[in-house]
CSV table of N, CA and C in Angstrom, one decimal:
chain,number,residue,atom,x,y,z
A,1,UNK,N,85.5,-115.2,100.2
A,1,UNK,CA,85.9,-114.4,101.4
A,1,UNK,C,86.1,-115.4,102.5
A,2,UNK,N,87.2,-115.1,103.4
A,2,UNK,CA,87.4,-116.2,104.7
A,2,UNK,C,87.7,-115.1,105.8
A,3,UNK,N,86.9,-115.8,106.7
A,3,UNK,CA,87.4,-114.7,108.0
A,3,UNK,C,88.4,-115.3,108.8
A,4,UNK,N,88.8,-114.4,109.3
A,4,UNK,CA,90.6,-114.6,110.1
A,4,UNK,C,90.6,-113.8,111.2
A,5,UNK,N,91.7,-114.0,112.1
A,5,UNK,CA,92.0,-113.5,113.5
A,5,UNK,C,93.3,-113.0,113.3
A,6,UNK,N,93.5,-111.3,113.4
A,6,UNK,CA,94.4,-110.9,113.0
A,6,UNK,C,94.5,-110.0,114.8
A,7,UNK,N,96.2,-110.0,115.0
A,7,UNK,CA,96.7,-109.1,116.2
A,7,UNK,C,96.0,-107.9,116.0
A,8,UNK,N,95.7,-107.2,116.7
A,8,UNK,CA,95.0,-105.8,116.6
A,8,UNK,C,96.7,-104.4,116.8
A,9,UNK,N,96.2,-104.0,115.4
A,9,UNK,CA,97.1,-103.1,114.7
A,9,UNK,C,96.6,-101.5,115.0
A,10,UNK,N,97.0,-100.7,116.0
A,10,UNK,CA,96.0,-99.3,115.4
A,10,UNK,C,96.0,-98.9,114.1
A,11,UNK,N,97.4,-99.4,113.7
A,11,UNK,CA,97.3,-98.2,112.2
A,11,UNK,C,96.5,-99.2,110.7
A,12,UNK,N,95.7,-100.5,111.2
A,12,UNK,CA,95.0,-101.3,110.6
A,12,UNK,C,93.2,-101.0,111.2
A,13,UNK,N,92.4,-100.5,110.6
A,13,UNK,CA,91.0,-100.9,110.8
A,13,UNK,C,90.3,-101.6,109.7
A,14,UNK,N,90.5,-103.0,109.7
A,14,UNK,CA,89.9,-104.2,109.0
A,14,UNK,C,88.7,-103.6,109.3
A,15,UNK,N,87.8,-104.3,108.6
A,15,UNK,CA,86.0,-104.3,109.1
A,15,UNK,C,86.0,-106.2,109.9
A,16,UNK,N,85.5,-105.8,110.7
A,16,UNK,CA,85.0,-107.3,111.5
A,16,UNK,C,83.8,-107.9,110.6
A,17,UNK,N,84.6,-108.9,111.4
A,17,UNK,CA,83.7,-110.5,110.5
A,17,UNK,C,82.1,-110.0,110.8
A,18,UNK,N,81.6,-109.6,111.5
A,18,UNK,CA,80.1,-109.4,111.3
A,18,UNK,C,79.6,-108.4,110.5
A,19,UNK,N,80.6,-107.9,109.6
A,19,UNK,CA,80.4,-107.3,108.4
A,19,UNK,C,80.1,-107.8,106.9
A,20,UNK,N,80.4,-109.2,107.0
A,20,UNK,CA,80.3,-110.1,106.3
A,20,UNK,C,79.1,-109.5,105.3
A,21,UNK,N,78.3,-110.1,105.9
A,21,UNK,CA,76.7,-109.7,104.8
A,21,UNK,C,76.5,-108.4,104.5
A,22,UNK,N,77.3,-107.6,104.9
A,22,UNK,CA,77.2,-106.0,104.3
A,22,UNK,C,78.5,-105.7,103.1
A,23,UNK,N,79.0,-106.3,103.3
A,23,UNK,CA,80.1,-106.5,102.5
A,23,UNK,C,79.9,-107.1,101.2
A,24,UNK,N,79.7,-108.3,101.5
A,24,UNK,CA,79.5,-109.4,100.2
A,24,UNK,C,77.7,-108.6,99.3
A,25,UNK,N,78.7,-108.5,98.0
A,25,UNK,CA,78.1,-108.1,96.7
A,25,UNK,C,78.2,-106.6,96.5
A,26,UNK,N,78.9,-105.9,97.1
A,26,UNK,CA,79.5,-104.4,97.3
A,26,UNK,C,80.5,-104.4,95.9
A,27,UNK,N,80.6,-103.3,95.5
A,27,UNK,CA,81.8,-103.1,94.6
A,27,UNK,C,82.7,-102.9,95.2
A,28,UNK,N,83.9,-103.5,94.8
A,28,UNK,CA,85.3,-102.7,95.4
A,28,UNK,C,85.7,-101.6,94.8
A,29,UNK,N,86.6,-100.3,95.7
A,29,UNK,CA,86.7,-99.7,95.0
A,29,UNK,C,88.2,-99.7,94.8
A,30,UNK,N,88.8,-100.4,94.9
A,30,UNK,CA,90.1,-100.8,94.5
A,30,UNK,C,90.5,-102.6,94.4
A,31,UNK,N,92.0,-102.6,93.8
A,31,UNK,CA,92.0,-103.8,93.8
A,31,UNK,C,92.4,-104.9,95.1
A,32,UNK,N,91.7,-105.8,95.5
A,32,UNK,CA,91.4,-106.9,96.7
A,32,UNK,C,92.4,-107.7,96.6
A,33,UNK,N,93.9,-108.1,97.1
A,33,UNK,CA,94.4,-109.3,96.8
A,33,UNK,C,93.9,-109.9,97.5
A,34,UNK,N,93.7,-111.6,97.0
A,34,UNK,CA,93.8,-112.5,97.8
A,34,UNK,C,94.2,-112.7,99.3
A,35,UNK,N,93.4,-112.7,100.1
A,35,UNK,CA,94.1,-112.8,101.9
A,35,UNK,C,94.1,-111.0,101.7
A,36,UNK,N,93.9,-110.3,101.4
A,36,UNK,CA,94.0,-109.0,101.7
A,36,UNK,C,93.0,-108.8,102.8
A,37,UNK,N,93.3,-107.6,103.8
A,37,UNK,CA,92.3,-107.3,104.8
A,37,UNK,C,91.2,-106.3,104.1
A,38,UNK,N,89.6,-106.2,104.1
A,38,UNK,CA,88.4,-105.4,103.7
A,38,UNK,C,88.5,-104.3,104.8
A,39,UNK,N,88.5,-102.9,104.4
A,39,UNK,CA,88.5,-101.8,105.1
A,39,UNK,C,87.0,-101.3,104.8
A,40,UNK,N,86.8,-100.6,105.5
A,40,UNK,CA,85.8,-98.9,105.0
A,40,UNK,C,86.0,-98.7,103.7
A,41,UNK,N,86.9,-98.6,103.3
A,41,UNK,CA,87.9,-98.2,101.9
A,41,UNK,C,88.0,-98.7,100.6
A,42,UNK,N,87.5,-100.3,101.5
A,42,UNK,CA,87.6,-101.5,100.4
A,42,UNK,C,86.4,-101.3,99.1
A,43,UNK,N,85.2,-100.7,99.9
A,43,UNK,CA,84.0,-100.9,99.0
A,43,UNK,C,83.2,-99.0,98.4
A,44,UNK,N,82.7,-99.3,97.6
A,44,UNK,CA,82.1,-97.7,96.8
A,44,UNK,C,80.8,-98.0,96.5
A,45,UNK,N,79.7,-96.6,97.0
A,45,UNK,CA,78.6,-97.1,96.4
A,45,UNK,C,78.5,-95.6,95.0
A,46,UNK,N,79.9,-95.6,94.8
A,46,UNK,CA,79.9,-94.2,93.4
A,46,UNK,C,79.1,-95.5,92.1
A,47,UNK,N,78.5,-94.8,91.3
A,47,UNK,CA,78.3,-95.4,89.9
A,47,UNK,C,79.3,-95.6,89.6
A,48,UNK,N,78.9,-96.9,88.5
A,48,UNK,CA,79.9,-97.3,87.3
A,48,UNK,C,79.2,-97.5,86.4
A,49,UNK,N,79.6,-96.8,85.0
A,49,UNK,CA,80.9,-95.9,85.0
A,49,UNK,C,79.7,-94.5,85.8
A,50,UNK,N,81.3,-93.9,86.2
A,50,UNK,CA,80.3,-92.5,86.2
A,50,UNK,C,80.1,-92.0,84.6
A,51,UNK,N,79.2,-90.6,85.9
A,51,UNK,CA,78.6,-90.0,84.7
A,51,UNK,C,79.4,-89.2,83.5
A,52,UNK,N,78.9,-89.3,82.4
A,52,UNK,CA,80.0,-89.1,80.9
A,52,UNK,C,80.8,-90.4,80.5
A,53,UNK,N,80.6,-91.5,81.1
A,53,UNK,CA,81.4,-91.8,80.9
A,53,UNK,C,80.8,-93.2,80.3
A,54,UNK,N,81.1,-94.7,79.5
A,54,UNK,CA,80.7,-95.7,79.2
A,54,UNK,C,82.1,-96.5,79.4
A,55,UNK,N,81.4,-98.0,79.5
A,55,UNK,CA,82.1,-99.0,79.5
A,55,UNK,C,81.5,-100.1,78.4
A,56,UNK,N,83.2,-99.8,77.6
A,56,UNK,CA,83.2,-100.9,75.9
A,56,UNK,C,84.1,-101.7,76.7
A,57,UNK,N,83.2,-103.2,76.0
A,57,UNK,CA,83.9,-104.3,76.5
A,57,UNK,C,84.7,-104.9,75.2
A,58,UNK,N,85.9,-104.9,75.0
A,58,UNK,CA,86.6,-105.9,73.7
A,58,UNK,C,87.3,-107.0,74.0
A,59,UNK,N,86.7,-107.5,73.0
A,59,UNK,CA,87.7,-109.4,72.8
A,59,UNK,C,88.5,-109.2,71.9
A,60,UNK,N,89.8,-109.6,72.4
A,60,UNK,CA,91.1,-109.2,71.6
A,60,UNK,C,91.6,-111.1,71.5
A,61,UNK,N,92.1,-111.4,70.8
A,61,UNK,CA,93.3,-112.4,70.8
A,61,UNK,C,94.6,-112.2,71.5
A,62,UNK,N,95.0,-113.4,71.5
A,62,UNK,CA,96.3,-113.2,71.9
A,62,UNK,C,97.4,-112.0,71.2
A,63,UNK,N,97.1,-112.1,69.4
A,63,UNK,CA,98.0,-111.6,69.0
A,63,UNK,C,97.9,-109.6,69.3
A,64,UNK,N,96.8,-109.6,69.5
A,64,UNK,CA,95.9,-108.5,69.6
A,64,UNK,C,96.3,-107.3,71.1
A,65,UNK,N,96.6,-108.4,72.0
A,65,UNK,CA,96.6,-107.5,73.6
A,65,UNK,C,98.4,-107.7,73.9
A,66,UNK,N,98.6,-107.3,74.8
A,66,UNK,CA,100.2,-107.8,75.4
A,66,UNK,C,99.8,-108.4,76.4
A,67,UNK,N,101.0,-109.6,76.6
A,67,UNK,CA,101.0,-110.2,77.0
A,67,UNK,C,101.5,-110.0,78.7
A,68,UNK,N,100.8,-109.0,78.9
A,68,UNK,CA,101.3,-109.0,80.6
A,68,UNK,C,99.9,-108.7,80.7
A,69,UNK,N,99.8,-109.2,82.7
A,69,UNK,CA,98.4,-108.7,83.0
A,69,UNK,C,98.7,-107.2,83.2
A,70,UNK,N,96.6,-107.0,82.9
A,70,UNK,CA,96.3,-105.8,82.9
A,70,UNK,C,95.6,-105.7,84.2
A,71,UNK,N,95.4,-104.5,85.1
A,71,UNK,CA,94.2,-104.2,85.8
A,71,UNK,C,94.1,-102.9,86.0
A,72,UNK,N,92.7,-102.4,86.7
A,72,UNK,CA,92.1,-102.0,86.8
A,72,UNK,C,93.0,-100.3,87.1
A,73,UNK,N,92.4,-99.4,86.0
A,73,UNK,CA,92.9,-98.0,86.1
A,73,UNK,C,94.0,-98.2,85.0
A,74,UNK,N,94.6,-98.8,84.1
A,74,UNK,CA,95.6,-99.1,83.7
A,74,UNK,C,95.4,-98.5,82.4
A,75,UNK,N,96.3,-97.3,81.9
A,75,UNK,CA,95.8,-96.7,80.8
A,75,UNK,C,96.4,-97.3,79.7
A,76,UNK,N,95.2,-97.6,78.4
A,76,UNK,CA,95.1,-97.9,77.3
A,76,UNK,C,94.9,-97.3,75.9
A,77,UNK,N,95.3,-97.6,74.8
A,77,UNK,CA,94.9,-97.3,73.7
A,77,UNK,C,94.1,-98.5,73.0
A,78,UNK,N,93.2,-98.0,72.2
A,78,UNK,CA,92.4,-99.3,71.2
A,78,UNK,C,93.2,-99.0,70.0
A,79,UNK,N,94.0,-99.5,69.0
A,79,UNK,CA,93.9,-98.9,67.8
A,79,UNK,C,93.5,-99.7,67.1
A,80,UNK,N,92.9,-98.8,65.5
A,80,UNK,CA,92.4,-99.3,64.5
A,80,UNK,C,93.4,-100.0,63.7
A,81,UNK,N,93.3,-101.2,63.2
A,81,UNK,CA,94.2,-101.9,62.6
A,81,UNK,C,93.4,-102.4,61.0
A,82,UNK,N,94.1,-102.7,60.0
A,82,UNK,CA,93.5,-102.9,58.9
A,82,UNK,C,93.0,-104.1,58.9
A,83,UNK,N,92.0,-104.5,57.8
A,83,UNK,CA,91.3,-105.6,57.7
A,83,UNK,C,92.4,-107.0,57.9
A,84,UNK,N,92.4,-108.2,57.3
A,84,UNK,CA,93.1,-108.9,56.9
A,84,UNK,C,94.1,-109.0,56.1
A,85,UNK,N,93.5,-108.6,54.7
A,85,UNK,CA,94.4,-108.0,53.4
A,85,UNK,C,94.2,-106.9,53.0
A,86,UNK,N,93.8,-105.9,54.1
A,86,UNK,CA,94.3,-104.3,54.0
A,86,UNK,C,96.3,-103.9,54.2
A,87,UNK,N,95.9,-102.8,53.5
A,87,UNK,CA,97.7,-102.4,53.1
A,87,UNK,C,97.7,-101.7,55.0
A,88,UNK,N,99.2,-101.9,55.1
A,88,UNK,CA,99.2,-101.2,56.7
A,88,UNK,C,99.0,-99.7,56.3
A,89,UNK,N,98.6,-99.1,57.3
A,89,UNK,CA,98.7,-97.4,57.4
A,89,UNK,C,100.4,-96.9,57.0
A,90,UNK,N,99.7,-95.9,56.3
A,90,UNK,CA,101.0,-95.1,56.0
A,90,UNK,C,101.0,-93.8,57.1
A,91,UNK,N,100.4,-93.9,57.7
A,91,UNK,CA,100.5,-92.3,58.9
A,91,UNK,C,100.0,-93.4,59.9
A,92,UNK,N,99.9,-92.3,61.1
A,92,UNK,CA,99.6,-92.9,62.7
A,92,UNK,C,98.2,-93.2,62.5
A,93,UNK,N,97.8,-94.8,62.7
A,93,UNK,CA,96.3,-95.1,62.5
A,93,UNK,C,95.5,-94.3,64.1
A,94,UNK,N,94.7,-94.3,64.0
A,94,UNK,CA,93.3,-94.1,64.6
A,94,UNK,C,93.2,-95.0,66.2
A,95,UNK,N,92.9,-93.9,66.9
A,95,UNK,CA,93.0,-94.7,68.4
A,95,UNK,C,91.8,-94.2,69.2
A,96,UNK,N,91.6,-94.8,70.5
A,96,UNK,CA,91.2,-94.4,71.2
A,96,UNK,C,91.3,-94.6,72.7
A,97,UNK,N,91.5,-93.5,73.2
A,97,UNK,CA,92.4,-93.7,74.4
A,97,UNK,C,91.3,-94.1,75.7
A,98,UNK,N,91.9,-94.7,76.2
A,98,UNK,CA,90.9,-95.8,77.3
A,98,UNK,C,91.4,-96.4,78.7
A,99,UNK,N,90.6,-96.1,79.8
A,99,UNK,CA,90.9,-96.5,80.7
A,99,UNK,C,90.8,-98.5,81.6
A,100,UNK,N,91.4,-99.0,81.7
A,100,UNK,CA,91.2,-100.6,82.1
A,100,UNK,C,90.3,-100.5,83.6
A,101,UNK,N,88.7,-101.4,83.2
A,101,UNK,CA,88.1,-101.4,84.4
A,101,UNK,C,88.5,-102.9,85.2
A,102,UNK,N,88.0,-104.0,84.0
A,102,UNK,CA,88.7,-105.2,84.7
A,102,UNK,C,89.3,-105.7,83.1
A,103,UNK,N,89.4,-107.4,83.6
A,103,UNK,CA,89.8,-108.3,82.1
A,103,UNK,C,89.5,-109.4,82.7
A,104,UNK,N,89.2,-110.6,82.0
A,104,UNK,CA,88.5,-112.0,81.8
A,104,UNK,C,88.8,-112.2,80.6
A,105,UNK,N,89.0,-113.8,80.9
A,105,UNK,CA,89.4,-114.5,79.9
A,105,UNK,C,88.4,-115.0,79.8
A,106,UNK,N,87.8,-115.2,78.1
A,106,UNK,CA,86.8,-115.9,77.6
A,106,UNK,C,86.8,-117.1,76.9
A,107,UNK,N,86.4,-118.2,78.4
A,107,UNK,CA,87.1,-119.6,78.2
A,107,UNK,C,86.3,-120.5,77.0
A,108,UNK,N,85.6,-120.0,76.4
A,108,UNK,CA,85.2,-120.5,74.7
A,108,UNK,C,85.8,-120.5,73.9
A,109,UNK,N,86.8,-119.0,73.4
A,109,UNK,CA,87.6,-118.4,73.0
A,109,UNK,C,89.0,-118.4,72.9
A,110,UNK,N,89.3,-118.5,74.5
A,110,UNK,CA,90.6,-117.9,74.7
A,110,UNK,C,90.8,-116.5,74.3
A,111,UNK,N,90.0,-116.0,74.6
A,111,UNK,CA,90.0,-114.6,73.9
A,111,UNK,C,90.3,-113.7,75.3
A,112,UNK,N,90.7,-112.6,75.4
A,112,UNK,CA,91.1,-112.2,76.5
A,112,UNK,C,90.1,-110.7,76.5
A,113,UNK,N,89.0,-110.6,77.4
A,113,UNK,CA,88.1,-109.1,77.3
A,113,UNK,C,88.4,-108.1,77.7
A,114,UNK,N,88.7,-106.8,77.5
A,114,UNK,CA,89.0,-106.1,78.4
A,114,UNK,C,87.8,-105.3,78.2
A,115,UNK,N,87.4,-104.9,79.9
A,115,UNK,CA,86.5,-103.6,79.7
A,115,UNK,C,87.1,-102.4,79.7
A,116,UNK,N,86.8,-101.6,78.9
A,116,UNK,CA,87.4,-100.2,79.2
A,116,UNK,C,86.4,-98.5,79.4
A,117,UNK,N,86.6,-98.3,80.0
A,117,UNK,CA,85.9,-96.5,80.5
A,117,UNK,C,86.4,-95.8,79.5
A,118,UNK,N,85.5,-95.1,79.0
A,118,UNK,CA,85.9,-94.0,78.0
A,118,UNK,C,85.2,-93.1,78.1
A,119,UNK,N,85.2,-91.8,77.5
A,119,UNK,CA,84.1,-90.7,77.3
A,119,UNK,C,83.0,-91.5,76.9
A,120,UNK,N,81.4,-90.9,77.1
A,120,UNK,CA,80.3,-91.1,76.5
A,120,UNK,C,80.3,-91.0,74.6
A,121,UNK,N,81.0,-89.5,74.3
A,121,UNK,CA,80.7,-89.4,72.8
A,121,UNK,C,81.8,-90.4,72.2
A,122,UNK,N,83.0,-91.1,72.9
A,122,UNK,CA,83.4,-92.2,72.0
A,122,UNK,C,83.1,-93.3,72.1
A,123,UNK,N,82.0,-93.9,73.3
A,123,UNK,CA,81.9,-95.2,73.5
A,123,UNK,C,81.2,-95.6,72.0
A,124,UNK,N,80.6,-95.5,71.3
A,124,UNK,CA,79.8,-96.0,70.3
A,124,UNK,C,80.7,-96.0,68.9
A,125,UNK,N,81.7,-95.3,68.4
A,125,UNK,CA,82.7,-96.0,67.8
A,125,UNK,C,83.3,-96.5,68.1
A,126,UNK,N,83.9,-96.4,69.5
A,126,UNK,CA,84.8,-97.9,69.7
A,126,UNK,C,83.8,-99.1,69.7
A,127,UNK,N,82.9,-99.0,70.3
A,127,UNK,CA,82.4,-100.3,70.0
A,127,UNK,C,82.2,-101.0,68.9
A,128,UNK,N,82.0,-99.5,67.8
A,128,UNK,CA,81.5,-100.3,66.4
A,128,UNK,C,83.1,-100.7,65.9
A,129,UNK,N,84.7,-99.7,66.0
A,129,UNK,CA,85.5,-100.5,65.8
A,129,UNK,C,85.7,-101.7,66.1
A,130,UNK,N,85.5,-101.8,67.6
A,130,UNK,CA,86.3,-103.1,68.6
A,130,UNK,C,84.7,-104.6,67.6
A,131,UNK,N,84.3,-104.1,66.8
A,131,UNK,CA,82.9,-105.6,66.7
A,131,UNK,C,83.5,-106.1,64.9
A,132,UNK,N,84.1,-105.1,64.7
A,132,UNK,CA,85.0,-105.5,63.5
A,132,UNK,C,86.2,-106.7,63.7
A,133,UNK,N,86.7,-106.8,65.0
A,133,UNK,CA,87.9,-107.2,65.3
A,133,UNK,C,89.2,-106.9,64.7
A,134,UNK,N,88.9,-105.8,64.2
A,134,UNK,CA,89.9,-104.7,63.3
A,134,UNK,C,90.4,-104.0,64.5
A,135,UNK,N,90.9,-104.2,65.4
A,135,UNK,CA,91.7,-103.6,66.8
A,135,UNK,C,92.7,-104.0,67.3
A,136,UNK,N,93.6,-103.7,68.0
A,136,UNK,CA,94.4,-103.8,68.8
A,136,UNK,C,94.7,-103.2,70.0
A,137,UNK,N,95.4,-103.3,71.5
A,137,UNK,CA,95.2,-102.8,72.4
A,137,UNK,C,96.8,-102.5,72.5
A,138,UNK,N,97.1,-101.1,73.0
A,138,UNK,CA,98.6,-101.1,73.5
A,138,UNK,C,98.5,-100.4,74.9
A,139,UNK,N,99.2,-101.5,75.9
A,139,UNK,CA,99.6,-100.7,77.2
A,139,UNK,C,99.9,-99.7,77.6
A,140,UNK,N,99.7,-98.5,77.9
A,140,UNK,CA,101.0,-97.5,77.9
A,140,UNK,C,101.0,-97.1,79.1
A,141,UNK,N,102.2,-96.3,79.3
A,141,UNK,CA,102.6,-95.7,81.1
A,141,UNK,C,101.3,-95.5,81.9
A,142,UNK,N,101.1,-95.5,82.7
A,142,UNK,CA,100.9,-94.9,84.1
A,142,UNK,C,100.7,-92.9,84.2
A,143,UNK,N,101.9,-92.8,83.7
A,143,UNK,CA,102.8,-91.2,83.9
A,143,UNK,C,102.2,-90.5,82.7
A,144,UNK,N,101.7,-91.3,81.7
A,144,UNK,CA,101.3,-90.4,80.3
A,144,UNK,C,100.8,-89.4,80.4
């Protein structure tokens, strides 16, 4: 975080630099660009996840995720993909539908994580799919 001297905007209420230490280690509750100004707005003291709800973290490969960035709110599917030398599905395999909290790249790996929000009663098979690495992630609309 860097503090700056910005013209005074009415339709802008930054938080002043002597917010600093009340600020720093807050969640955001949306996404921060770089040089972006911190509002009232910027930070949430809501839980995560809320309630009902869990966060499964999966390591996908490259071949595994698409290749554009993801963030946060960005709706997802997991699907179930066959083993190695499993035959492909003959019907629509097995999914589960999922919201993007963040992604990191796991620089041991190169593996790319994404966390995802889901209902409570699915977090525990996705997780036990996503530890198989029998998964795949597909991006889908916004609008769905």
């Amino acid at each position: 975080m860097r503090r700056i001297r910005i013209s005074g905007d009415p339709a802008l209420e930054p938080l002043p630099a002597s917010a600093y230490d009340e600020i720093v280690g807050q969640r955001a509750a949306l996404d921060i660009s770089a040089g972006g100004l911190i509002t009232t707005e910027s930070t949430t003291d809501a839980p995560m996840p809320p309630e009902g709800q869990s966060i499964v973290g999966i390591s996908l490969t490259p071949a595994q995720v698409p290749a554009l960035p993801m963030h946060g709110g960005d709706k997802v599917r997991i699907i179930v993909t066959p083993a190695a030398n499993g035959d492909a599905p003959t019907g629509a395999p097995q999914f589960t539908a999922a919201e993007v909290v963040d992604t990191a790249i796991d620089e041991t790996t190169s593996n790319t994580v994404v966390n995802v929000l889901v209902p409570y009663a699915d977090a525990s098979v996705l997780a036990a799919r996503a530890a198989t690495g029998n998964v795949a992630l597909i991006l889908d609309s916004g609008a769905q």
